[in-house]
Short mmCIF file of C-alpha atoms in Angstrom, two decimals:
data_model
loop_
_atom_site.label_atom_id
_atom_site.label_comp_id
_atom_site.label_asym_id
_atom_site.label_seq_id
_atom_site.Cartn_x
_atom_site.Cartn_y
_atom_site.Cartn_z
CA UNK A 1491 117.73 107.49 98.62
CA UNK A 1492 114.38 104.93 99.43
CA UNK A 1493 115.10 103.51 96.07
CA UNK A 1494 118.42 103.16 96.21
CA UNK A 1495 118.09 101.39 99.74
CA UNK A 1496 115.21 98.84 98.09
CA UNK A 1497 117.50 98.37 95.12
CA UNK A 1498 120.02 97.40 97.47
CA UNK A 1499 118.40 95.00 99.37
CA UNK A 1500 116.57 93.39 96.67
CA UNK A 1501 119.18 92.80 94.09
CA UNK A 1502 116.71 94.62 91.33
CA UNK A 1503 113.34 95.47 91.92
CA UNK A 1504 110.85 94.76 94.65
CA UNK A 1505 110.02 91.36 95.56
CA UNK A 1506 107.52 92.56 98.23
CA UNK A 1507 105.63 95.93 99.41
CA UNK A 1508 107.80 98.75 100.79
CA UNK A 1509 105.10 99.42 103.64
CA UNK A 1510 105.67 95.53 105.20
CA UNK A 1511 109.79 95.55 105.26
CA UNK A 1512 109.32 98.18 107.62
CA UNK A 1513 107.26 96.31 110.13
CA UNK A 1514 108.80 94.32 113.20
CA UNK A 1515 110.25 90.91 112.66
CA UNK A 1516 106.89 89.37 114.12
CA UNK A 1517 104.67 91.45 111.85
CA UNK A 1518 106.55 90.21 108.66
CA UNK A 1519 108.45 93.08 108.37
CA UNK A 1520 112.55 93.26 108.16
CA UNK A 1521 112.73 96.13 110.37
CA UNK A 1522 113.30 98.17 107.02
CA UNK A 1523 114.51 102.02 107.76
CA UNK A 1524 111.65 104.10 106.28
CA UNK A 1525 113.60 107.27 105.54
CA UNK A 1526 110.04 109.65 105.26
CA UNK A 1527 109.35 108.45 108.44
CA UNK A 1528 112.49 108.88 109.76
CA UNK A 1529 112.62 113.09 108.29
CA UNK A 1530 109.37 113.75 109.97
CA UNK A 1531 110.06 112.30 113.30
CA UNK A 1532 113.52 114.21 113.22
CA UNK A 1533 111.85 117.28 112.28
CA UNK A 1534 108.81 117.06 115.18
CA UNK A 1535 111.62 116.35 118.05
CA UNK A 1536 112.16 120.44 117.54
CA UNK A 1537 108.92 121.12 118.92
CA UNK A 1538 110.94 120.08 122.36
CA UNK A 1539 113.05 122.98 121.38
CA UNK A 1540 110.79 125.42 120.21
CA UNK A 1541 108.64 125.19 123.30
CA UNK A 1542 111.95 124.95 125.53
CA UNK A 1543 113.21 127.18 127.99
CA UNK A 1544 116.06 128.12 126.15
CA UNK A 1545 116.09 131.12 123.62
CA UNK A 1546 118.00 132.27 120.42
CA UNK A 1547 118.04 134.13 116.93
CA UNK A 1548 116.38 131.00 115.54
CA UNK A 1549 113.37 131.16 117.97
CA UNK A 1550 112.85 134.87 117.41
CA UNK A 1551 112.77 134.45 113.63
CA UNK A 1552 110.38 132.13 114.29
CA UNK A 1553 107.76 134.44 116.52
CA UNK A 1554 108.04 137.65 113.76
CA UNK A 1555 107.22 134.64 110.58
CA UNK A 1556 104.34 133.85 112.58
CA UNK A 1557 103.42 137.12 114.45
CA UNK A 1558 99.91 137.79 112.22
CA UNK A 1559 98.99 133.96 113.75
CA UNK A 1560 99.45 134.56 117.31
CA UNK A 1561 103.29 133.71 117.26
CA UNK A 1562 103.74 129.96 118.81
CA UNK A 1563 99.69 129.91 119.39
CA UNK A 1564 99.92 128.65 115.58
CA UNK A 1565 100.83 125.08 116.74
CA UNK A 1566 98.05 124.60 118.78
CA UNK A 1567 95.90 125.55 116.44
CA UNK A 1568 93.41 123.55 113.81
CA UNK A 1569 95.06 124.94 110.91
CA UNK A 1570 95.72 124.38 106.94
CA UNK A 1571 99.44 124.25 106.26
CA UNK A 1572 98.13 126.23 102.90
CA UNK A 1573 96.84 129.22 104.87
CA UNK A 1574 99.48 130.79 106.08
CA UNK A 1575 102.08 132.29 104.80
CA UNK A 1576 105.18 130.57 105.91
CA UNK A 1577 108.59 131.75 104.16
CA UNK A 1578 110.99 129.10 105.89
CA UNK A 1579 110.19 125.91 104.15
CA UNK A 1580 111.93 124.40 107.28
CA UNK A 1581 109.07 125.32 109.65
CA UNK A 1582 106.63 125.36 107.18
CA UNK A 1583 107.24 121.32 106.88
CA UNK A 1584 107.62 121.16 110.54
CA UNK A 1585 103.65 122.33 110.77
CA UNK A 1586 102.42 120.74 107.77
CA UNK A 1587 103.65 117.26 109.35
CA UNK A 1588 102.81 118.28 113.24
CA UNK A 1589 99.12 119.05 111.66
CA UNK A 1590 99.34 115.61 110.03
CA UNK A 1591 100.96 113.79 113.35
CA UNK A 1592 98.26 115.29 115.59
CA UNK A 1593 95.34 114.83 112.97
CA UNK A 1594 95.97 110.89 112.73
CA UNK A 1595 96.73 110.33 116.15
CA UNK A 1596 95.06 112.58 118.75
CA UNK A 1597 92.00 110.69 119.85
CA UNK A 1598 90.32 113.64 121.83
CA UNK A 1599 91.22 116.50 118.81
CA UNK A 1600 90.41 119.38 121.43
CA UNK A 1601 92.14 121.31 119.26
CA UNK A 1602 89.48 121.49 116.69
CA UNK A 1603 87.18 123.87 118.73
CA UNK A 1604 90.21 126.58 118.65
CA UNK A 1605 88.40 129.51 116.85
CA UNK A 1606 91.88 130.67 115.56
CA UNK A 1607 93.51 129.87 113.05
CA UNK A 1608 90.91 127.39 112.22
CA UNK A 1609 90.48 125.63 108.67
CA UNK A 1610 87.02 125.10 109.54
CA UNK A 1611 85.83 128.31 110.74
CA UNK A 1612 86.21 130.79 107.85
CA UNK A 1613 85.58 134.43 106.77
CA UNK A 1614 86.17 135.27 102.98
CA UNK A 1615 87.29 131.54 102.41
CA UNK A 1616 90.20 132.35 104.99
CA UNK A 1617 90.67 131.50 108.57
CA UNK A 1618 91.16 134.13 111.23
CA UNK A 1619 92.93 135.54 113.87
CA UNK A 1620 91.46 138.70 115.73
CA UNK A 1621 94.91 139.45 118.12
CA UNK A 1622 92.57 142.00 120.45
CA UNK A 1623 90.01 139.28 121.44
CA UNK A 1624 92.34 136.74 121.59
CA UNK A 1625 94.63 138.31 124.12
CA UNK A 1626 91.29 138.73 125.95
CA UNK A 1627 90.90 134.91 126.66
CA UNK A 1628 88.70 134.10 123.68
CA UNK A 1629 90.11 131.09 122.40
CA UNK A 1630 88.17 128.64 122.43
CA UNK A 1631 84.47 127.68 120.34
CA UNK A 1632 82.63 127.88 124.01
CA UNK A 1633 83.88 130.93 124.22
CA UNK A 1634 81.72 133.29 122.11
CA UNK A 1635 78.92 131.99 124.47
CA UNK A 1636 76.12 130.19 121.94
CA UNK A 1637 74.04 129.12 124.61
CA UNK A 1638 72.93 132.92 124.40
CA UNK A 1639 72.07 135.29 121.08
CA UNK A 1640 74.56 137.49 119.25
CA UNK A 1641 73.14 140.25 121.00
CA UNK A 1642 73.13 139.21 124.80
CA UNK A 1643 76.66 137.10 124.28
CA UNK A 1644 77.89 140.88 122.37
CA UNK A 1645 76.29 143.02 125.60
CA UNK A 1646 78.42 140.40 127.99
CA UNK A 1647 81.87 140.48 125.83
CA UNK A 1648 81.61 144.89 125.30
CA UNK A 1649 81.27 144.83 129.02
CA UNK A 1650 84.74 142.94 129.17
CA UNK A 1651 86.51 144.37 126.27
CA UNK A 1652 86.65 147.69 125.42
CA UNK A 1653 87.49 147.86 122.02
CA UNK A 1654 84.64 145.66 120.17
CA UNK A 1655 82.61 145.68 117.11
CA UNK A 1656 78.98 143.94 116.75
CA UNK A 1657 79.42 143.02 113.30
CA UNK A 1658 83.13 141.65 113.69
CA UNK A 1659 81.34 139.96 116.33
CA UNK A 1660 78.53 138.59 114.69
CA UNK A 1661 80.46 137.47 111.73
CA UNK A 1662 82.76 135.40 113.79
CA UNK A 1663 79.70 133.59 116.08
CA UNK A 1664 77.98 133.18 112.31
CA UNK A 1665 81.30 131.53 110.52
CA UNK A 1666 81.11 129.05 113.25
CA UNK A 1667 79.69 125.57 111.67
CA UNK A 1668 77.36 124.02 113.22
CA UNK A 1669 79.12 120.75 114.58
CA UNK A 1670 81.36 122.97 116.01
CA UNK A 1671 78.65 124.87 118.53
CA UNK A 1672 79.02 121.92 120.99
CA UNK A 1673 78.88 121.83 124.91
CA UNK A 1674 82.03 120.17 124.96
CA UNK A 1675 84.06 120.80 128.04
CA UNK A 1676 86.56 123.53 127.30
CA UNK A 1677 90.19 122.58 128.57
CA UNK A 1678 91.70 124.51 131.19
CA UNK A 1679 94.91 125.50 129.26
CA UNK A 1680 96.36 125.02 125.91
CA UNK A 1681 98.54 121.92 126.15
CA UNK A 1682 100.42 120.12 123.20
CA UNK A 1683 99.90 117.08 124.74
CA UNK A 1684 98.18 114.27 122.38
CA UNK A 1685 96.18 111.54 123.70
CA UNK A 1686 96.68 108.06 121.86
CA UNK A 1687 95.57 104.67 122.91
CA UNK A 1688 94.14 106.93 126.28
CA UNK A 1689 98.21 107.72 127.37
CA UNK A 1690 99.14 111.06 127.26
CA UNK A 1691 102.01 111.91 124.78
CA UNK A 1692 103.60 114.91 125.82
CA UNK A 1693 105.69 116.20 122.98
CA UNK A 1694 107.29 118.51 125.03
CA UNK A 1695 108.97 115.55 126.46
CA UNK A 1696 109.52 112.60 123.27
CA UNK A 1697 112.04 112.11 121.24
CA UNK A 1698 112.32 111.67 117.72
CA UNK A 1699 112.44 107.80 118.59
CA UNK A 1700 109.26 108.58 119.97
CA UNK A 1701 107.47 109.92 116.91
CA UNK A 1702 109.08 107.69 114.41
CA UNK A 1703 107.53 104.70 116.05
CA UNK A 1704 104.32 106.13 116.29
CA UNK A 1705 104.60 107.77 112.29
CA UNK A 1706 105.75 104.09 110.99
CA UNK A 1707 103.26 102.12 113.11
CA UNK A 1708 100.51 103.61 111.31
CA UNK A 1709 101.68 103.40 107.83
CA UNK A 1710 103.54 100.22 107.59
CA UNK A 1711 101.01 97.17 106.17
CA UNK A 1712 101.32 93.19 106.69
CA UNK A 1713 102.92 91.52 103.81
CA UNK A 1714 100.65 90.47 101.30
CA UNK A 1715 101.00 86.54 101.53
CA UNK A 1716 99.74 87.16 104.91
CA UNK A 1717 96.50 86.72 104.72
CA UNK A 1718 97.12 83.37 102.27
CA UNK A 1719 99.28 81.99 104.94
CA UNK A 1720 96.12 82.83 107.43
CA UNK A 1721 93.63 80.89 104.89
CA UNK A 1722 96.03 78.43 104.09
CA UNK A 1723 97.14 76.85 107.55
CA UNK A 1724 94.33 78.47 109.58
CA UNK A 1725 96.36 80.43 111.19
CA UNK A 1726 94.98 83.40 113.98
CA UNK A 1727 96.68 86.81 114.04
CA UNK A 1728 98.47 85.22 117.13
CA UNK A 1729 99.77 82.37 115.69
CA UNK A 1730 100.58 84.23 112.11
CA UNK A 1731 102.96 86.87 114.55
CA UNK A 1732 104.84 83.32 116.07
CA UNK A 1733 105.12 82.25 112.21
CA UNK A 1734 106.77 85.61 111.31
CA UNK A 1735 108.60 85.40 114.63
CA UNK A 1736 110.06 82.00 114.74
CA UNK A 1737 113.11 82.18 112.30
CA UNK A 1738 114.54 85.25 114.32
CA UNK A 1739 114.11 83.44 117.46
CA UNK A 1740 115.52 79.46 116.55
CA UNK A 1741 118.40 80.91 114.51
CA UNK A 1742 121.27 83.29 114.54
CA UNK A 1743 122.40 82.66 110.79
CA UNK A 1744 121.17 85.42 108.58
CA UNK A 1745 121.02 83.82 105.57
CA UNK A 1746 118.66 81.28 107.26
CA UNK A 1747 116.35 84.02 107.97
CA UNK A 1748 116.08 85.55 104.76
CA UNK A 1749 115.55 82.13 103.46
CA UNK A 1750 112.46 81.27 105.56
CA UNK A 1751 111.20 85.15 104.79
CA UNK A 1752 111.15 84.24 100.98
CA UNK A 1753 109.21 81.19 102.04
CA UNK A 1754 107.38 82.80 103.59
CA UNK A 1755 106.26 85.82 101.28
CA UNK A 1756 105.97 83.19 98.14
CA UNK A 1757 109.27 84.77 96.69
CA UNK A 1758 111.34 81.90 95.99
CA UNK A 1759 111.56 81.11 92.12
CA UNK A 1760 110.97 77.80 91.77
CA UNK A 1761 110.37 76.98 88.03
CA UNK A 1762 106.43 77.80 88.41
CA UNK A 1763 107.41 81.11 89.04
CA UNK A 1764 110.14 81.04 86.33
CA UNK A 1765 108.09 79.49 83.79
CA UNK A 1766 105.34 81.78 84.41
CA UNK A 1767 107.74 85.45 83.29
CA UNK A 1768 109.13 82.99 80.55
CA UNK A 1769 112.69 82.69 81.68
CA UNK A 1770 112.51 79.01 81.22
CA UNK A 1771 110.76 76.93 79.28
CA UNK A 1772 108.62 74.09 81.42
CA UNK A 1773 107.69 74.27 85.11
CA UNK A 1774 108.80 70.56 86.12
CA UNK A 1775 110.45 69.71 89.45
CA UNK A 1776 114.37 70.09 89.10
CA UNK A 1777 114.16 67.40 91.36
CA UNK A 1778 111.95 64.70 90.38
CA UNK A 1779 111.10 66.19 87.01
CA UNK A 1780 107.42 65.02 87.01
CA UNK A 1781 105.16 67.70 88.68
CA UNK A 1782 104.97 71.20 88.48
CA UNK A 1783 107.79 72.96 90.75
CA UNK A 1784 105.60 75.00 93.67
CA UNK A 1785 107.50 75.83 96.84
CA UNK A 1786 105.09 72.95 98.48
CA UNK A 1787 106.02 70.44 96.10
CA UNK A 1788 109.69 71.33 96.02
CA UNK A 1789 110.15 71.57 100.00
CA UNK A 1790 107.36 68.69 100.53
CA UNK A 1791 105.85 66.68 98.35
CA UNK A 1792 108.43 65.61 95.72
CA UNK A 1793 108.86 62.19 95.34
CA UNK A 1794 112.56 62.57 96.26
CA UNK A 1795 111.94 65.00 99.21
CA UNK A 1796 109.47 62.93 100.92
CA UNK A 1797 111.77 59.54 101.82
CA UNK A 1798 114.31 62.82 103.22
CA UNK A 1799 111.44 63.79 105.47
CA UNK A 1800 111.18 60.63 106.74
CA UNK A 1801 115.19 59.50 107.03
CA UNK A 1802 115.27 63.24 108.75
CA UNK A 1803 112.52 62.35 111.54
CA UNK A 1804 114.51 59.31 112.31
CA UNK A 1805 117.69 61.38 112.70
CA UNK A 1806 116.01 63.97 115.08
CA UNK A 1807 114.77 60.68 117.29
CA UNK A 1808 118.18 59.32 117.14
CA UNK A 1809 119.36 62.42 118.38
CA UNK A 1810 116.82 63.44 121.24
CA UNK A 1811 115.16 60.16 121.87
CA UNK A 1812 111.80 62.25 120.59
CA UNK A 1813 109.37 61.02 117.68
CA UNK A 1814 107.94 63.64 115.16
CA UNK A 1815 105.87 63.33 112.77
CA UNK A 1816 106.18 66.36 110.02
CA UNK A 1817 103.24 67.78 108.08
CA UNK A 1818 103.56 70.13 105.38
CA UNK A 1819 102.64 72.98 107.34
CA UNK A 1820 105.47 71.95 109.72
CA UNK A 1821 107.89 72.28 107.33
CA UNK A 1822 106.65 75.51 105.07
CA UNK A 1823 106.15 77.73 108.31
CA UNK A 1824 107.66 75.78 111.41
CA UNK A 1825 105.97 73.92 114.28
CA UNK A 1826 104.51 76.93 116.46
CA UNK A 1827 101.65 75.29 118.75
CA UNK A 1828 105.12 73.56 120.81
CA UNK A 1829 108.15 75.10 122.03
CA UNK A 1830 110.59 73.38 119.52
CA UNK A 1831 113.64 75.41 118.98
CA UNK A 1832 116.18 72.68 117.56
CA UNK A 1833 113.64 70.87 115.57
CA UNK A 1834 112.15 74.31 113.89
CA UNK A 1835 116.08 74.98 113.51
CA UNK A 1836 116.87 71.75 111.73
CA UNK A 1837 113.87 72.39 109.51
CA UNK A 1838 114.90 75.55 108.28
CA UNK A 1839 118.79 74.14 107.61
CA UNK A 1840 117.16 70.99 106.17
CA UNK A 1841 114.79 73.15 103.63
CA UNK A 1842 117.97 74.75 103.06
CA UNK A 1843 119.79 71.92 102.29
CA UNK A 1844 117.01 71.27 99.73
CA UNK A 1845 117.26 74.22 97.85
CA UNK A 1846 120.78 73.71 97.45
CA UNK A 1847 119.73 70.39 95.98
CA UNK A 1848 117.32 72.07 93.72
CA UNK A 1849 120.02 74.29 92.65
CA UNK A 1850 122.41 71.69 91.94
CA UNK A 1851 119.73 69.08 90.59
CA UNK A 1852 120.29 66.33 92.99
CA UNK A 1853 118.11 64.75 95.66
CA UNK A 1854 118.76 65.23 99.52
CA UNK A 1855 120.21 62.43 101.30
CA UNK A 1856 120.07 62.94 105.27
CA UNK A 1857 123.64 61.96 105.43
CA UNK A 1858 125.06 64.91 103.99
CA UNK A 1859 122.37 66.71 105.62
CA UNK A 1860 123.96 65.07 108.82
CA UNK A 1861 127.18 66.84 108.39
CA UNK A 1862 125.88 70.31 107.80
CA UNK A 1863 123.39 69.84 110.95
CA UNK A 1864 126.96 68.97 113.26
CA UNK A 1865 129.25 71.52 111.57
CA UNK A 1866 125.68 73.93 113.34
CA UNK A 1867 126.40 72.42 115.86
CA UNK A 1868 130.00 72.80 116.61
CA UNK A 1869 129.92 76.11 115.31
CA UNK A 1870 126.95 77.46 117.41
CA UNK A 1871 129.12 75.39 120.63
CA UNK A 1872 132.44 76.99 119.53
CA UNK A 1873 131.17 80.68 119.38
CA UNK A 1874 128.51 80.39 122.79
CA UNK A 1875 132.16 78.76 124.81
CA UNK A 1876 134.34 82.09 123.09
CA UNK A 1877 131.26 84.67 124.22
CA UNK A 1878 130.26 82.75 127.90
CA UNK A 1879 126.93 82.29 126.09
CA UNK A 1880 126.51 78.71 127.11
CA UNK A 1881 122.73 78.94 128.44
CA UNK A 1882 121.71 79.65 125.42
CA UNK A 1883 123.19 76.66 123.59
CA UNK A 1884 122.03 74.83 126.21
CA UNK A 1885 118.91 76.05 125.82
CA UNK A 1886 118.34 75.22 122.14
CA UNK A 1887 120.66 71.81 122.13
CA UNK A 1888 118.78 70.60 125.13
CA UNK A 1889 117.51 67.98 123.90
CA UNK A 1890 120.42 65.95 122.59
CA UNK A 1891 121.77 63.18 124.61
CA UNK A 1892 125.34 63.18 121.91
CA UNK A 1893 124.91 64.29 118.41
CA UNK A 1894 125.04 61.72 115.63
CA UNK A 1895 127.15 61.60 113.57
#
């Protein structure tokens, strides 16, 4: 299903890493589904219902599969999803990915110095569960008293539970390791509560919403032309989020968007890229036909893009009375250090425009660029009038004092 959803939105293969489309818009991402995460969240919202009030069939199965572990005491504890026998592959996933969802998240892990159940604390290579002193209120690592000997901490436990056995009580003190025999404070109940970023999150309350954020959070990466973007307009981690950011805020077409994203992630196959998997057979501008075809010399510094640039400046002070001059990182990524939200808009319609040019092997001339710029605008004025969304053409046309035409 992931690879037919990639295939889908990719026309072929991948044109960037799976782990960045699922990021937020301002983190580069496309806000990409990511269907693993999506399974696991679904399938941790049931610990909601298996620690619920409410009974059923379902829950009892559930007890007897895990009756030799404690029952539900299994979840709190530190275990190995390859330890116990499990014979519903449903619940069996359910631990294996709570284990994994507490393991990278929980920043106290208090559940480590559980003796039961334990991956770490082992007898014959297998973790253990002794039901008699458990139900006696040993649970805990503090609990079998190592700030005494085997002896004195066995006289003290006898003398609270009847039915005990020195060696089964040595053995367990002894399979303890040592970074394990801490002071730590011991809680004062068993809670499923994990603590991330220092907030509680209680799962007996989330959501799968809930866990999904948290699961895709930690897995999903910045695109790779990230950090080249970073190096090549000295950009902070601030400034490379309002980069990422501004397309999705100056612009409601979608094809816009995806246009700036391939500018953005070096995916736009100019001839360099073309001529470099052999599809064609030199790497000169379709434009000016002189120098090599990079996404900066196409969308820049052609000698038939540049006099646009400048007839384009012109037309943005004939329209808002305001004099800009463009630099190249102005028009590959957008003018972020000002709040500009029709002249980052024209940009991204005007390196548009260009590709089109590209595409059809003609120059740009600003007065066909003109005409797409006020059928924008008279579209964007028609639609805000039908949907009382005026304030926000406002907003963005603000600066006009009567388009030119």
């Amino acid at each position: 299903m992931n690879c037919i959803l990639f295939k889908f939105l990719w026309k072929g293969t991948d044109k960037v890493t799976r782990l960045s489309t699922i990021k937020d818009y301002e983190n580069g991402g496309l806000k990409m589904i990511d269907l693993e995460s999506m399974i696991k969240s679904l399938r941790l919202a049931w610990l909601k219902r298996i620690f619920g009030e409410n009974d059923g069939a379902w829950k009892s199965y559930l007890r007897v599969s895990l009756q030799r572990y404690g029952g539900l005491f299994l979840f709190y504890c530190n275990y190995d999803i390859k330890d116990p026998h499990i014979p519903s592959s449903f619940y069996s996933e359910l631990l294996q990915w709570w284990s994994e969802f507490r393991d990278g998240h929980d920043t106290k892990k208090e559940w480590r110095h559980i003796v039961w159940n334990n991956k770490e604390i082992r007898i014959n290579n297998k973790p253990i569960f002794y039901g008699t002193l458990f139900e006696n209120g040993i649970i805990y690592v503090n609990d079998l008293l190592f700030d005494t000997n085997t002896t004195d901490s066995f006289k003290i436990i006898s003398s609270k539970i009847g039915k005990t056995n020195f060696l089964t009580w040595a053995g367990l003190r002894h399979s303890v390791p040592l970074y394990l025999k801490t002071k730590e404070s011991t809680p004062s109940e068993m809670s499923l509560l994990v603590t991330i970023d220092n907030k509680d999150f209680d799962v007996l309350k989330k959501k799968s919403k809930d866990y999904y954020t948290l699961i895709k959070s930690s897995k999903a990466k910045l695109p790779n032309n990230s950090q080249y973007l970073r190096q090549t307009f000295n950009l902070s981690e601030d400034h490379l989020k309002k980069v990422f950011w501004l397309p999705h805020k100056v612009s409601f077409e979608p094809y816009l968007k995806a246009f700036q994203y391939k500018v953005l992630n070096s995916i736009l196959f100019t001839n360099t890229k073309l001529f470099k998997i052999r599809y064609i057979s030199e790497d000169k501008c379709s434009v000016c036909k002189s120098e090599p075809e990079t996404p900066h010399h196409l969308l820049f510094h052609c000698s038939l893009v540049q006099p646009f640039w400048k007839d384009f400046e012109y037309f943005f002070y004939l329209l808002t009375r305001e004099f800009v001059h463009l630099t190249l990182q102005d028009v590959m990524i957008g003018i972020i250090y000002a709040n500009y939200p029709l002249l980052n808009y024209l940009i991204l319609v005007a390196k548009l425009y260009i590709w089109d040019c590209r595409r059809n092997l003609t120059p740009p001339i600003i007065n066909v660029f003109k005409l797409k710029a006020k059928i924008k605008y008279e579209t964007e004025k028609f639609i805000c009038v039908n949907t009382n969304n005026m304030d926000k053409f406002n907003k963005k046309w603000d600066l006009c004092m009567g388009f030119v035409s």
